[in-house]
Short mmCIF file of C-alpha atoms in Angstrom, two decimals:
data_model
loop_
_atom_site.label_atom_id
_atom_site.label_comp_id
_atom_site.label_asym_id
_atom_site.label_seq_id
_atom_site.Cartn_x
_atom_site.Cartn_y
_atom_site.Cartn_z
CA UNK A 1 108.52 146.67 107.89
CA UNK A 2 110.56 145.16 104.88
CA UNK A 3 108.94 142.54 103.46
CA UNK A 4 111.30 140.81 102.28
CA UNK A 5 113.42 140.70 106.30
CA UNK A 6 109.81 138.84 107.19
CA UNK A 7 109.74 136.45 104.76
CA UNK A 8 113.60 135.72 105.69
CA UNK A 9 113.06 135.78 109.50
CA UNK A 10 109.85 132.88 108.77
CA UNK A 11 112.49 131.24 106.90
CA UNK A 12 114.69 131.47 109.96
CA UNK A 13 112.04 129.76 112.16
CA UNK A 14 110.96 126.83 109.86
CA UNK A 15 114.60 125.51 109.85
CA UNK A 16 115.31 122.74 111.81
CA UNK A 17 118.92 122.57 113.48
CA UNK A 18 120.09 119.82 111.02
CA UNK A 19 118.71 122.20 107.67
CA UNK A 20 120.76 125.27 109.24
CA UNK A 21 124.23 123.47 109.76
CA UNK A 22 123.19 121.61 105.68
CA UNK A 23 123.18 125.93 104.72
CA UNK A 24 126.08 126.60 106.72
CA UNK A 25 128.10 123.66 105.39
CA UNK A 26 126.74 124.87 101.52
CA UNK A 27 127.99 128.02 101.96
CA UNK A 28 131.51 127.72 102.61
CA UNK A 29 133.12 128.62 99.28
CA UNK A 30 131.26 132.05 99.73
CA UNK A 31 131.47 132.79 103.70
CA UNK A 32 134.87 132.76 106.11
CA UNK A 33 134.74 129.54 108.56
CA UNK A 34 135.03 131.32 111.29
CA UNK A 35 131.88 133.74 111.11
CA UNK A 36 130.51 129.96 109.76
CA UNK A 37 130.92 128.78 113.12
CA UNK A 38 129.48 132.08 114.83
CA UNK A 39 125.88 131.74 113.15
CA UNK A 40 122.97 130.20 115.86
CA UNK A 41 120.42 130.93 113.80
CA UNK A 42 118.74 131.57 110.42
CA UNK A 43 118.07 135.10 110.68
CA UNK A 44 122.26 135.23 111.37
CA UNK A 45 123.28 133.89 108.30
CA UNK A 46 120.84 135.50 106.26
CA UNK A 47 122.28 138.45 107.56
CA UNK A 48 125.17 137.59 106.31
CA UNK A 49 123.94 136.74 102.94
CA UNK A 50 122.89 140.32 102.97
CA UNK A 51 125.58 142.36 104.08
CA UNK A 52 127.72 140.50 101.25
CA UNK A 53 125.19 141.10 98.90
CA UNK A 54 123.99 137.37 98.03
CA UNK A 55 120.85 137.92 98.06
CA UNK A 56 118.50 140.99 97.86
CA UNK A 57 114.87 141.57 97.62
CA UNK A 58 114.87 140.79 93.67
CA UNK A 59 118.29 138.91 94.10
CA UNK A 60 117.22 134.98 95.12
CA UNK A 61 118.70 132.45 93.46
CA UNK A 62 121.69 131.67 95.53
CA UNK A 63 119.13 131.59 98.68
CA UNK A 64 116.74 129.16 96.43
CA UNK A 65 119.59 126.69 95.55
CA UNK A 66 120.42 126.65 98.70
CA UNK A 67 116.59 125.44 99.75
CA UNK A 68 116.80 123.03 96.86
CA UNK A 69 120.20 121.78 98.03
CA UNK A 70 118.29 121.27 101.65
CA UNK A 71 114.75 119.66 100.15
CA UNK A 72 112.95 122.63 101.22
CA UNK A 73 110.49 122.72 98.44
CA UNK A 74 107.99 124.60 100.30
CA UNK A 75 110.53 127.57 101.24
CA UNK A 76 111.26 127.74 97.36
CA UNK A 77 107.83 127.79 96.69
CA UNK A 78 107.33 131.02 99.48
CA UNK A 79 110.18 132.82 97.36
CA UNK A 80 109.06 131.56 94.18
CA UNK A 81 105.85 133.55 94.67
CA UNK A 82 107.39 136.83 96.85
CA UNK A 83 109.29 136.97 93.77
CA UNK A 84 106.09 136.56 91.73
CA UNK A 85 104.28 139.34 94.02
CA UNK A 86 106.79 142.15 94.08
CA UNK A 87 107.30 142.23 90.28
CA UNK A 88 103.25 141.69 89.95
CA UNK A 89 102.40 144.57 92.70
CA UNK A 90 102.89 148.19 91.16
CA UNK A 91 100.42 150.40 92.90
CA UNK A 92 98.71 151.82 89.82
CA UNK A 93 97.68 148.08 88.89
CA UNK A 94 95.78 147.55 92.76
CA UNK A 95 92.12 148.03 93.32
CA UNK A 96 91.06 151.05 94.76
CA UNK A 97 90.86 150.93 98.55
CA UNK A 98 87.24 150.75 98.82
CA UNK A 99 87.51 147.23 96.58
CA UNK A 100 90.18 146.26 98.72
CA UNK A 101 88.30 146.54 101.62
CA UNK A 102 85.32 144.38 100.28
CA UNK A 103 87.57 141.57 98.45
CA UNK A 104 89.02 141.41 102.54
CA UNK A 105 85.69 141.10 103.59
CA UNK A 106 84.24 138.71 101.37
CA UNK A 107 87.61 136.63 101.34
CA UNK A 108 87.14 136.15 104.81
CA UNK A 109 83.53 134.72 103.95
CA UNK A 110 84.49 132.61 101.30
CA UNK A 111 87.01 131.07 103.18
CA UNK A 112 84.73 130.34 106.53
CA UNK A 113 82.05 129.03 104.11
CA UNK A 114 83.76 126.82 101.18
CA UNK A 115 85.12 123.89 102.27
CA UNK A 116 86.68 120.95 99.97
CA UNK A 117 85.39 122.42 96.62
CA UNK A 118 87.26 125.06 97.02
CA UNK A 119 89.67 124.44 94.07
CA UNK A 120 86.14 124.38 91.71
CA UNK A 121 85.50 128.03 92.40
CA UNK A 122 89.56 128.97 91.86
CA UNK A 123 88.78 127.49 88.76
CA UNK A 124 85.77 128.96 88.05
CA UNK A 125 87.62 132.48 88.53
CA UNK A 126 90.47 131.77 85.65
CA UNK A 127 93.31 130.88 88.12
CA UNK A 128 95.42 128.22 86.38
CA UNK A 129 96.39 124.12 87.34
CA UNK A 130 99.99 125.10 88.03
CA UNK A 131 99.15 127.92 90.21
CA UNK A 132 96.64 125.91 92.00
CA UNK A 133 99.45 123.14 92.62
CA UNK A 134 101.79 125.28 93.76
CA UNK A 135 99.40 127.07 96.44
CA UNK A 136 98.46 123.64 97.50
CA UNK A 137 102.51 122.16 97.13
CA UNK A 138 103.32 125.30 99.88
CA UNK A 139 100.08 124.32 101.90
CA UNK A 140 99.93 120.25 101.54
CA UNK A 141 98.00 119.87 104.78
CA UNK A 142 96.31 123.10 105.41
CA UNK A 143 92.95 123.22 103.33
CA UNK A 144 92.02 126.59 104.68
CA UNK A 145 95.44 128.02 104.17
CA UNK A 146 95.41 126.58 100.53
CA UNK A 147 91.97 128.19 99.88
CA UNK A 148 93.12 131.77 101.50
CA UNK A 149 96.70 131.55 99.45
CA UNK A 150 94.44 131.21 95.77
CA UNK A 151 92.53 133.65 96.53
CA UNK A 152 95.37 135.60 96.93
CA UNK A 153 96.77 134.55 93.56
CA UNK A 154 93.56 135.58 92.33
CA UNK A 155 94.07 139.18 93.64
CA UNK A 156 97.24 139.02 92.80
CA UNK A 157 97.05 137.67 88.77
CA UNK A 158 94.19 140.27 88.39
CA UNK A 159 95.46 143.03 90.02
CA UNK A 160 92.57 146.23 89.58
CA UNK A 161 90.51 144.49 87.59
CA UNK A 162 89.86 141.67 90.34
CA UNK A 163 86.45 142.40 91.73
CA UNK A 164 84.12 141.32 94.25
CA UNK A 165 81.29 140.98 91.52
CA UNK A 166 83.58 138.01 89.82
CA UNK A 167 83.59 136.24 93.18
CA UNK A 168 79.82 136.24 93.63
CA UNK A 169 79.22 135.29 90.30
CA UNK A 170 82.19 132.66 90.55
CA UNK A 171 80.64 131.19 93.46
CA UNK A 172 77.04 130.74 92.01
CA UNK A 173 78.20 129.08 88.78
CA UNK A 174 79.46 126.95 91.34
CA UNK A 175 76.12 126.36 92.81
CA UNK A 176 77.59 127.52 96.39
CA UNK A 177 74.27 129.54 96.49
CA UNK A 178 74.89 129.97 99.77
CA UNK A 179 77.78 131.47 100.29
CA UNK A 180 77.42 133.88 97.94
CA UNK A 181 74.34 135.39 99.86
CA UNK A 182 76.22 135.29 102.36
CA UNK A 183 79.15 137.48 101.07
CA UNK A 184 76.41 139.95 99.62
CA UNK A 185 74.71 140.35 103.24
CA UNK A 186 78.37 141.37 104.44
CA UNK A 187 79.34 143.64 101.76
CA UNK A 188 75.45 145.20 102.54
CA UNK A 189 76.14 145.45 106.18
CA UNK A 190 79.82 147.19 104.87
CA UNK A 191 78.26 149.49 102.25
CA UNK A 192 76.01 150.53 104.75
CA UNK A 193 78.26 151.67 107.83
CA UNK A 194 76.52 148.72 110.01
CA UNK A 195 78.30 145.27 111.11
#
């Protein structure tokens, strides 16, 4: 599936009926009034915006002036870093898929385990203040989601040469001891076929 149709129908399903007719009523100058009036829903009129070519996967600024036009700071922010990932991903800069499948594994850890600290050990791993602010400007109530999204912008910033070895060693600097035994006795249970 496109990835860039899922981000747009999430859009669609955030908006409230008062932020869709705000877009509708901001996009007059560049759509008829009458296929205006047709649109029920966000996924409609970002259809639209893509059959007239207003916005593409690496084509977002009329859609983000459109969220800043609305106060949706928080949809910017999602395109703001789909942007970010799709320029960032080219295949040959990705772990291999045996790393991938132990950063998943010890992700999943590190987020059951680390609670309100978690911004120390993003720290710890080299991820910088604005990143961390916008993670946690997307995420403003969600602590888990906000420690799950920078470790994604850890992956993400590092690309191949983000390992599972930095983690670990990221999270006993950070004296969370614990935790970090505990994402070494999954990756031993992985490495050894058992769970």
């Amino acid at each position: 599936m496109d990835p860039f149709l899922t981000l747009l129908h999430s859009f669609s399903s955030s908006l409230s009926d008062a932020e869709l007719s705000s877009l509708k009523f901001l996009c007059r100058g560049k759509i008829g009034k009458r296929k205006l009036e047709c649109v029920r829903s966000g996924v409609e009129l970002f259809n639209i915006f893509l059959e007239q070519q207003l916005i593409a996967s690496g084509k977002v600024a009329f859609l983000e002036e459109l969220f800043v036009n609305i106060k949706r700071e928080d949809l910017v922010s999602q395109l703001k870093q789909f942007v970010e990932e799709g320029e960032v991903n080219a295949p040959d800069d990705q772990p291999d898929a045996h790393e991938k499948r132990l950063q998943k594994a010890a992700i999943e850890v590190i987020c059951e385990n680390v609670g309100r600290d978690w911004r120390m050990l993003i720290r710890k791993l080299g991820l910088s203040e604005v990143k961390i602010d916008r993670v946690v400007a997307a995420n403003p109530l969600n602590l888990h989601e906000q420690l799950v999204q920078s470790l994604r912008e850890w992956q993400r910033w590092k690309g191949k040469d983000a390992k599972v070895a930095d983690l670990i060693k990221g999270l006993r600097e950070c004296n969370m001891n614990l935790v970090a035994d505990k994402v070494e006795q999954k990756l031993l249970t992985l490495n050894t076929g058992t769970r």
